[in-house]
Amino acid sequence: MRGISRWSRLVAVSAAAVVCATGLTSPAVAYGPGDGQGATPGPSGNTDGNGTISATAGAVVYDRDNNGSGPSTGPVTSTSTWTPPACYYAPMFTSEELQKKLEPVWEAGSTGSEWDSTQRNRFVNGKPYKDFNKDKADKGYFWGSYVTEGREGDPGALDCTKDYFWVDTGAPPPADIPEAVTVKVLADLAYAAIRVPSTKVTLAPAGPTKVNLPTWAWLDSAQFKPVSVTASVPVLGMQATTVAEPQSLRIEPGTADAQVYPASGVCTFVNGRIGEPYATGKAGRTPPCGVKYLRSSGDGSYPLRATITWKIHWTGTGVNAPQALPDGEFGAEQAVVVQEIQAVNR
């Protein structure tokens, strides 16, 4: 394992040098073989913002043109224990590219003769690949491990430890590698890339809320519309689109001394809108979505939390019928000042 550690340190330094020199960005961190540590400059892909996608061989690329945007957006969190994969395997190098990557490392001798010999046997001496599989150079790719963007610090990011392996174009990845990219894995990766708007609700009547006075809550329907991300591997002709649609709003008033409307605290979307805007003359009515505070917040405020639940599904290459993924949530807190109603005695 010492050889693996030295390898990791070396490829990390090499990656930093390449990124600094070229200014490249990548949709995922590509790991060197062995322990999943040490970033290497794997293939990259980008969109120009107008729907045109460019990519070099191998990497998963994302089309975010229909994703949520702006400073208040954030990722959804699964409502179950399921999470998108923290790492995965996908095409990374052609035969020539892998040779150019590994031979300088072996020649440097910094990874140790034993490790270098093992690597030469694997990729040059036919155990199992001869001369980097150059006789099949135009018929497939060496696959390697990537870390899902935003998951670099997760323990699961270190789970993909298999060394580079060859997959013929059009052939399925090895069955014993569950993290190998498939259409479903692309859908899961697109889920991780979904961004939705923050959930600050409008409260009325305007100004500080009063004790025992029903407060109406609603959301600007223009902000809450379906969003989607498409993840693809161009060299495999494989893609998946994951769509998130707003489903409901859950209100948590920030204190037990409150009553929510409806009693469940969950307001559903009706005709693309949550709740109903307050208007003059509605003060005596029960709001379809809202809260009534039963006690003053004193000199402070209550942290009302509003959380949107998003229904999520995907379609992709060879999968035309929408397939369900776990619901996702994204919420935010806002301070609510609650005052006692002042009575004037004459």
Short mmCIF file of N, CA and C in Angstrom, two decimals, residues 127-233:
data_model
loop_
_atom_site.label_atom_id
_atom_site.label_comp_id
_atom_site.label_asym_id
_atom_site.label_seq_id
_atom_site.Cartn_x
_atom_site.Cartn_y
_atom_site.Cartn_z
N LYS A 127 -0.96 -8.71 -18.51
CA LYS A 127 -1.59 -9.25 -17.31
C LYS A 127 -2.56 -8.25 -16.68
N PRO A 128 -3.67 -7.92 -17.36
CA PRO A 128 -4.24 -8.59 -18.55
C PRO A 128 -4.05 -7.84 -19.87
N TYR A 129 -3.49 -6.61 -19.83
CA TYR A 129 -3.44 -5.80 -21.05
C TYR A 129 -2.03 -5.79 -21.63
N LYS A 130 -1.94 -5.92 -22.95
CA LYS A 130 -0.65 -5.89 -23.62
C LYS A 130 -0.49 -4.57 -24.35
N ASP A 131 0.63 -3.89 -24.07
CA ASP A 131 0.96 -2.62 -24.72
C ASP A 131 -0.24 -1.67 -24.69
N PHE A 132 -0.83 -1.51 -23.51
CA PHE A 132 -1.95 -0.59 -23.28
C PHE A 132 -3.15 -0.86 -24.20
N ASN A 133 -3.30 -2.11 -24.60
CA ASN A 133 -4.45 -2.50 -25.44
C ASN A 133 -4.48 -1.75 -26.77
N LYS A 134 -3.31 -1.42 -27.30
CA LYS A 134 -3.28 -0.62 -28.52
C LYS A 134 -3.88 -1.35 -29.72
N ASP A 135 -3.93 -2.67 -29.67
CA ASP A 135 -4.54 -3.38 -30.79
C ASP A 135 -6.06 -3.16 -30.83
N LYS A 136 -6.60 -2.60 -29.74
CA LYS A 136 -8.02 -2.27 -29.69
C LYS A 136 -8.23 -0.78 -29.46
N ALA A 137 -7.26 0.01 -29.86
CA ALA A 137 -7.24 1.43 -29.50
C ALA A 137 -8.48 2.19 -29.94
N ASP A 138 -9.07 1.80 -31.07
CA ASP A 138 -10.25 2.52 -31.55
C ASP A 138 -11.55 1.79 -31.21
N LYS A 139 -11.47 0.85 -30.28
CA LYS A 139 -12.64 0.03 -29.99
C LYS A 139 -13.08 0.10 -28.52
N GLY A 140 -12.54 1.06 -27.79
CA GLY A 140 -12.94 1.17 -26.39
C GLY A 140 -12.11 2.18 -25.64
N TYR A 141 -12.26 2.18 -24.32
CA TYR A 141 -11.57 3.12 -23.45
C TYR A 141 -11.17 2.44 -22.15
N PHE A 142 -10.12 2.98 -21.53
CA PHE A 142 -9.82 2.64 -20.15
C PHE A 142 -10.72 3.50 -19.25
N TRP A 143 -11.39 2.82 -18.35
CA TRP A 143 -12.26 3.52 -17.40
C TRP A 143 -11.51 3.79 -16.11
N GLY A 144 -11.88 4.89 -15.44
CA GLY A 144 -11.29 5.23 -14.16
C GLY A 144 -12.36 5.80 -13.24
N SER A 145 -11.97 6.14 -12.02
CA SER A 145 -12.94 6.60 -11.03
C SER A 145 -12.99 8.12 -10.97
N TYR A 146 -14.19 8.62 -10.75
CA TYR A 146 -14.47 10.05 -10.59
C TYR A 146 -15.21 10.26 -9.28
N VAL A 147 -15.11 11.46 -8.76
CA VAL A 147 -15.89 11.85 -7.59
C VAL A 147 -16.98 12.80 -8.05
N THR A 148 -18.20 12.57 -7.62
CA THR A 148 -19.31 13.44 -7.96
C THR A 148 -19.05 14.84 -7.45
N GLU A 149 -19.31 15.83 -8.29
CA GLU A 149 -19.04 17.21 -7.90
C GLU A 149 -19.81 17.55 -6.61
N GLY A 150 -19.10 18.22 -5.71
CA GLY A 150 -19.69 18.58 -4.44
C GLY A 150 -19.59 17.51 -3.37
N ARG A 151 -19.08 16.33 -3.74
CA ARG A 151 -19.01 15.22 -2.77
C ARG A 151 -17.57 14.88 -2.42
N GLU A 152 -16.64 15.77 -2.71
CA GLU A 152 -15.22 15.46 -2.54
C GLU A 152 -14.85 15.10 -1.10
N GLY A 153 -15.55 15.65 -0.11
CA GLY A 153 -15.21 15.37 1.27
C GLY A 153 -15.98 14.21 1.88
N ASP A 154 -16.89 13.60 1.12
CA ASP A 154 -17.69 12.51 1.67
C ASP A 154 -16.87 11.23 1.80
N PRO A 155 -17.11 10.45 2.86
CA PRO A 155 -16.41 9.17 2.99
C PRO A 155 -16.63 8.27 1.77
N GLY A 156 -17.82 8.30 1.19
CA GLY A 156 -18.11 7.46 0.03
C GLY A 156 -17.29 7.80 -1.19
N ALA A 157 -16.68 8.98 -1.21
CA ALA A 157 -15.84 9.37 -2.35
C ALA A 157 -14.61 8.48 -2.46
N LEU A 158 -14.28 7.77 -1.40
CA LEU A 158 -13.10 6.91 -1.39
C LEU A 158 -13.43 5.46 -1.70
N ASP A 159 -14.68 5.18 -2.07
CA ASP A 159 -15.09 3.80 -2.28
C ASP A 159 -14.66 3.23 -3.64
N CYS A 160 -14.40 4.08 -4.61
CA CYS A 160 -14.06 3.61 -5.96
C CYS A 160 -12.55 3.47 -6.07
N THR A 161 -12.05 2.29 -5.74
CA THR A 161 -10.60 2.07 -5.63
C THR A 161 -10.03 1.17 -6.73
N LYS A 162 -10.86 0.75 -7.66
CA LYS A 162 -10.39 -0.18 -8.69
C LYS A 162 -9.46 0.54 -9.67
N ASP A 163 -8.40 -0.16 -10.09
CA ASP A 163 -7.46 0.39 -11.05
C ASP A 163 -8.13 0.54 -12.41
N TYR A 164 -7.50 1.31 -13.29
CA TYR A 164 -8.04 1.50 -14.64
C TYR A 164 -8.35 0.15 -15.29
N PHE A 165 -9.49 0.06 -15.95
CA PHE A 165 -9.88 -1.19 -16.62
C PHE A 165 -10.50 -0.86 -17.97
N TRP A 166 -10.37 -1.80 -18.89
CA TRP A 166 -10.79 -1.59 -20.28
C TRP A 166 -12.23 -2.05 -20.48
N VAL A 167 -12.99 -1.25 -21.25
CA VAL A 167 -14.34 -1.65 -21.66
C VAL A 167 -14.48 -1.36 -23.15
N ASP A 168 -14.87 -2.39 -23.92
CA ASP A 168 -15.10 -2.19 -25.35
C ASP A 168 -16.30 -1.28 -25.57
N THR A 169 -16.22 -0.45 -26.61
CA THR A 169 -17.34 0.41 -26.95
C THR A 169 -18.56 -0.44 -27.25
N GLY A 170 -19.67 -0.09 -26.62
CA GLY A 170 -20.91 -0.83 -26.83
C GLY A 170 -21.11 -1.99 -25.88
N ALA A 171 -20.05 -2.37 -25.16
CA ALA A 171 -20.15 -3.47 -24.21
C ALA A 171 -20.55 -2.94 -22.84
N PRO A 172 -21.28 -3.73 -22.05
CA PRO A 172 -21.62 -3.28 -20.70
C PRO A 172 -20.39 -3.28 -19.81
N PRO A 173 -20.35 -2.42 -18.82
CA PRO A 173 -19.22 -2.45 -17.88
C PRO A 173 -19.26 -3.73 -17.07
N PRO A 174 -18.16 -4.11 -16.43
CA PRO A 174 -18.13 -5.35 -15.65
C PRO A 174 -19.25 -5.39 -14.61
N ALA A 175 -19.88 -6.54 -14.49
CA ALA A 175 -21.03 -6.69 -13.59
C ALA A 175 -20.65 -6.56 -12.12
N ASP A 176 -19.37 -6.77 -11.80
CA ASP A 176 -18.94 -6.71 -10.41
C ASP A 176 -18.55 -5.31 -9.98
N ILE A 177 -18.86 -4.30 -10.80
CA ILE A 177 -18.55 -2.91 -10.46
C ILE A 177 -19.86 -2.13 -10.44
N PRO A 178 -20.55 -2.10 -9.31
CA PRO A 178 -21.85 -1.44 -9.25
C PRO A 178 -21.79 0.06 -9.47
N GLU A 179 -20.62 0.66 -9.28
CA GLU A 179 -20.50 2.10 -9.44
C GLU A 179 -20.23 2.51 -10.89
N ALA A 180 -20.14 1.53 -11.81
CA ALA A 180 -19.88 1.87 -13.21
C ALA A 180 -21.04 2.67 -13.77
N VAL A 181 -20.73 3.66 -14.59
CA VAL A 181 -21.77 4.56 -15.09
C VAL A 181 -22.75 3.80 -15.99
N THR A 182 -24.02 4.01 -15.75
CA THR A 182 -25.13 3.50 -16.55
C THR A 182 -26.11 4.65 -16.73
N VAL A 183 -27.18 4.43 -17.46
CA VAL A 183 -28.19 5.48 -17.60
C VAL A 183 -28.76 5.84 -16.24
N LYS A 184 -29.01 4.84 -15.40
CA LYS A 184 -29.53 5.13 -14.06
C LYS A 184 -28.53 5.91 -13.22
N VAL A 185 -27.26 5.56 -13.30
CA VAL A 185 -26.23 6.31 -12.56
C VAL A 185 -26.20 7.75 -13.05
N LEU A 186 -26.33 7.97 -14.35
CA LEU A 186 -26.38 9.34 -14.88
C LEU A 186 -27.57 10.10 -14.31
N ALA A 187 -28.72 9.43 -14.19
CA ALA A 187 -29.89 10.07 -13.59
C ALA A 187 -29.60 10.46 -12.14
N ASP A 188 -28.92 9.58 -11.42
CA ASP A 188 -28.57 9.86 -10.03
C ASP A 188 -27.60 11.05 -9.94
N LEU A 189 -26.63 11.09 -10.85
CA LEU A 189 -25.68 12.20 -10.86
C LEU A 189 -26.37 13.51 -11.19
N ALA A 190 -27.33 13.47 -12.12
CA ALA A 190 -28.10 14.66 -12.46
C ALA A 190 -28.91 15.13 -11.26
N TYR A 191 -29.43 14.19 -10.47
CA TYR A 191 -30.15 14.52 -9.23
C TYR A 191 -29.24 15.37 -8.33
N ALA A 192 -27.99 14.93 -8.18
CA ALA A 192 -27.05 15.65 -7.32
C ALA A 192 -26.77 17.05 -7.84
N ALA A 193 -26.95 17.27 -9.14
CA ALA A 193 -26.66 18.58 -9.74
C ALA A 193 -27.87 19.50 -9.77
N ILE A 194 -29.05 19.01 -9.40
CA ILE A 194 -30.25 19.83 -9.39
C ILE A 194 -30.10 20.98 -8.39
N ARG A 195 -30.53 22.16 -8.79
CA ARG A 195 -30.55 23.32 -7.89
C ARG A 195 -31.95 23.93 -7.95
N VAL A 196 -32.50 24.26 -6.78
CA VAL A 196 -33.85 24.81 -6.69
C VAL A 196 -33.81 26.11 -5.90
N PRO A 197 -34.83 26.97 -6.07
CA PRO A 197 -34.81 28.27 -5.39
C PRO A 197 -35.08 28.16 -3.91
N SER A 198 -34.62 29.17 -3.17
CA SER A 198 -34.87 29.24 -1.74
C SER A 198 -36.37 29.43 -1.49
N THR A 199 -36.78 29.21 -0.24
CA THR A 199 -38.21 29.15 0.05
C THR A 199 -38.67 30.23 1.01
N LYS A 200 -38.19 31.43 0.85
CA LYS A 200 -38.69 32.51 1.69
C LYS A 200 -40.13 32.81 1.29
N VAL A 201 -41.03 32.72 2.25
CA VAL A 201 -42.45 32.93 1.96
C VAL A 201 -42.83 34.38 2.26
N THR A 202 -43.85 34.84 1.57
CA THR A 202 -44.42 36.15 1.85
C THR A 202 -45.46 36.01 2.94
N LEU A 203 -45.36 36.86 3.97
CA LEU A 203 -46.28 36.82 5.10
C LEU A 203 -47.09 38.11 5.14
N ALA A 204 -48.37 38.01 5.48
CA ALA A 204 -49.23 39.18 5.57
C ALA A 204 -50.35 38.89 6.56
N PRO A 205 -50.88 39.93 7.20
CA PRO A 205 -50.64 41.35 6.94
C PRO A 205 -49.16 41.74 7.12
N ALA A 206 -48.79 42.83 6.46
CA ALA A 206 -47.40 43.28 6.45
C ALA A 206 -46.97 43.75 7.84
N GLY A 207 -45.63 43.77 8.04
CA GLY A 207 -45.08 44.23 9.30
C GLY A 207 -45.03 43.11 10.32
N PRO A 208 -44.70 43.43 11.57
CA PRO A 208 -44.64 42.40 12.61
C PRO A 208 -45.98 41.68 12.74
N THR A 209 -45.91 40.37 12.94
CA THR A 209 -47.10 39.56 13.14
C THR A 209 -47.64 39.79 14.55
N LYS A 210 -48.96 39.67 14.70
CA LYS A 210 -49.59 39.89 16.00
C LYS A 210 -50.01 38.56 16.62
N VAL A 211 -49.97 38.50 17.95
CA VAL A 211 -50.41 37.32 18.68
C VAL A 211 -51.88 37.05 18.37
N ASN A 212 -52.20 35.77 18.10
CA ASN A 212 -53.56 35.30 17.83
C ASN A 212 -54.17 35.85 16.55
N LEU A 213 -53.35 36.45 15.71
CA LEU A 213 -53.86 36.94 14.43
C LEU A 213 -53.36 36.01 13.33
N PRO A 214 -54.26 35.31 12.60
CA PRO A 214 -53.81 34.43 11.51
C PRO A 214 -52.97 35.19 10.49
N THR A 215 -51.82 34.64 10.19
CA THR A 215 -50.90 35.25 9.22
C THR A 215 -50.91 34.42 7.95
N TRP A 216 -51.18 35.05 6.84
CA TRP A 216 -51.26 34.36 5.55
C TRP A 216 -49.85 34.17 5.00
N ALA A 217 -49.62 33.03 4.37
CA ALA A 217 -48.31 32.71 3.78
C ALA A 217 -48.51 32.23 2.34
N TRP A 218 -47.68 32.70 1.43
CA TRP A 218 -47.74 32.22 0.05
C TRP A 218 -46.38 32.41 -0.62
N LEU A 219 -46.23 31.76 -1.74
CA LEU A 219 -44.99 31.81 -2.50
C LEU A 219 -45.24 32.40 -3.86
N ASP A 220 -44.23 33.10 -4.36
CA ASP A 220 -44.28 33.65 -5.71
C ASP A 220 -44.21 32.50 -6.70
N SER A 221 -45.30 32.23 -7.39
CA SER A 221 -45.36 31.06 -8.28
C SER A 221 -44.36 31.15 -9.42
N ALA A 222 -43.93 32.37 -9.77
CA ALA A 222 -42.98 32.52 -10.88
C ALA A 222 -41.64 31.88 -10.57
N GLN A 223 -41.29 31.79 -9.28
CA GLN A 223 -40.00 31.21 -8.89
C GLN A 223 -40.04 29.68 -8.86
N PHE A 224 -41.23 29.13 -8.70
CA PHE A 224 -41.32 27.70 -8.44
C PHE A 224 -41.94 26.98 -9.64
N LYS A 225 -41.05 26.51 -10.48
CA LYS A 225 -41.43 25.77 -11.68
C LYS A 225 -40.48 24.59 -11.82
N PRO A 226 -40.84 23.61 -12.62
CA PRO A 226 -39.95 22.45 -12.77
C PRO A 226 -38.55 22.85 -13.25
N VAL A 227 -37.55 22.18 -12.72
CA VAL A 227 -36.17 22.36 -13.17
C VAL A 227 -35.63 21.00 -13.58
N SER A 228 -34.58 21.01 -14.38
CA SER A 228 -34.01 19.74 -14.83
C SER A 228 -32.54 19.89 -15.14
N VAL A 229 -31.84 18.76 -15.06
CA VAL A 229 -30.42 18.67 -15.44
C VAL A 229 -30.26 17.40 -16.28
N THR A 230 -29.49 17.51 -17.36
CA THR A 230 -29.17 16.34 -18.18
C THR A 230 -27.70 15.99 -18.00
N ALA A 231 -27.44 14.75 -17.65
CA ALA A 231 -26.06 14.24 -17.54
C ALA A 231 -25.82 13.26 -18.67
N SER A 232 -24.65 13.33 -19.29
CA SER A 232 -24.37 12.46 -20.43
C SER A 232 -22.91 12.07 -20.47
N VAL A 233 -22.66 10.97 -21.15
CA VAL A 233 -21.30 10.56 -21.51
C VAL A 233 -21.27 10.48 -23.03
#
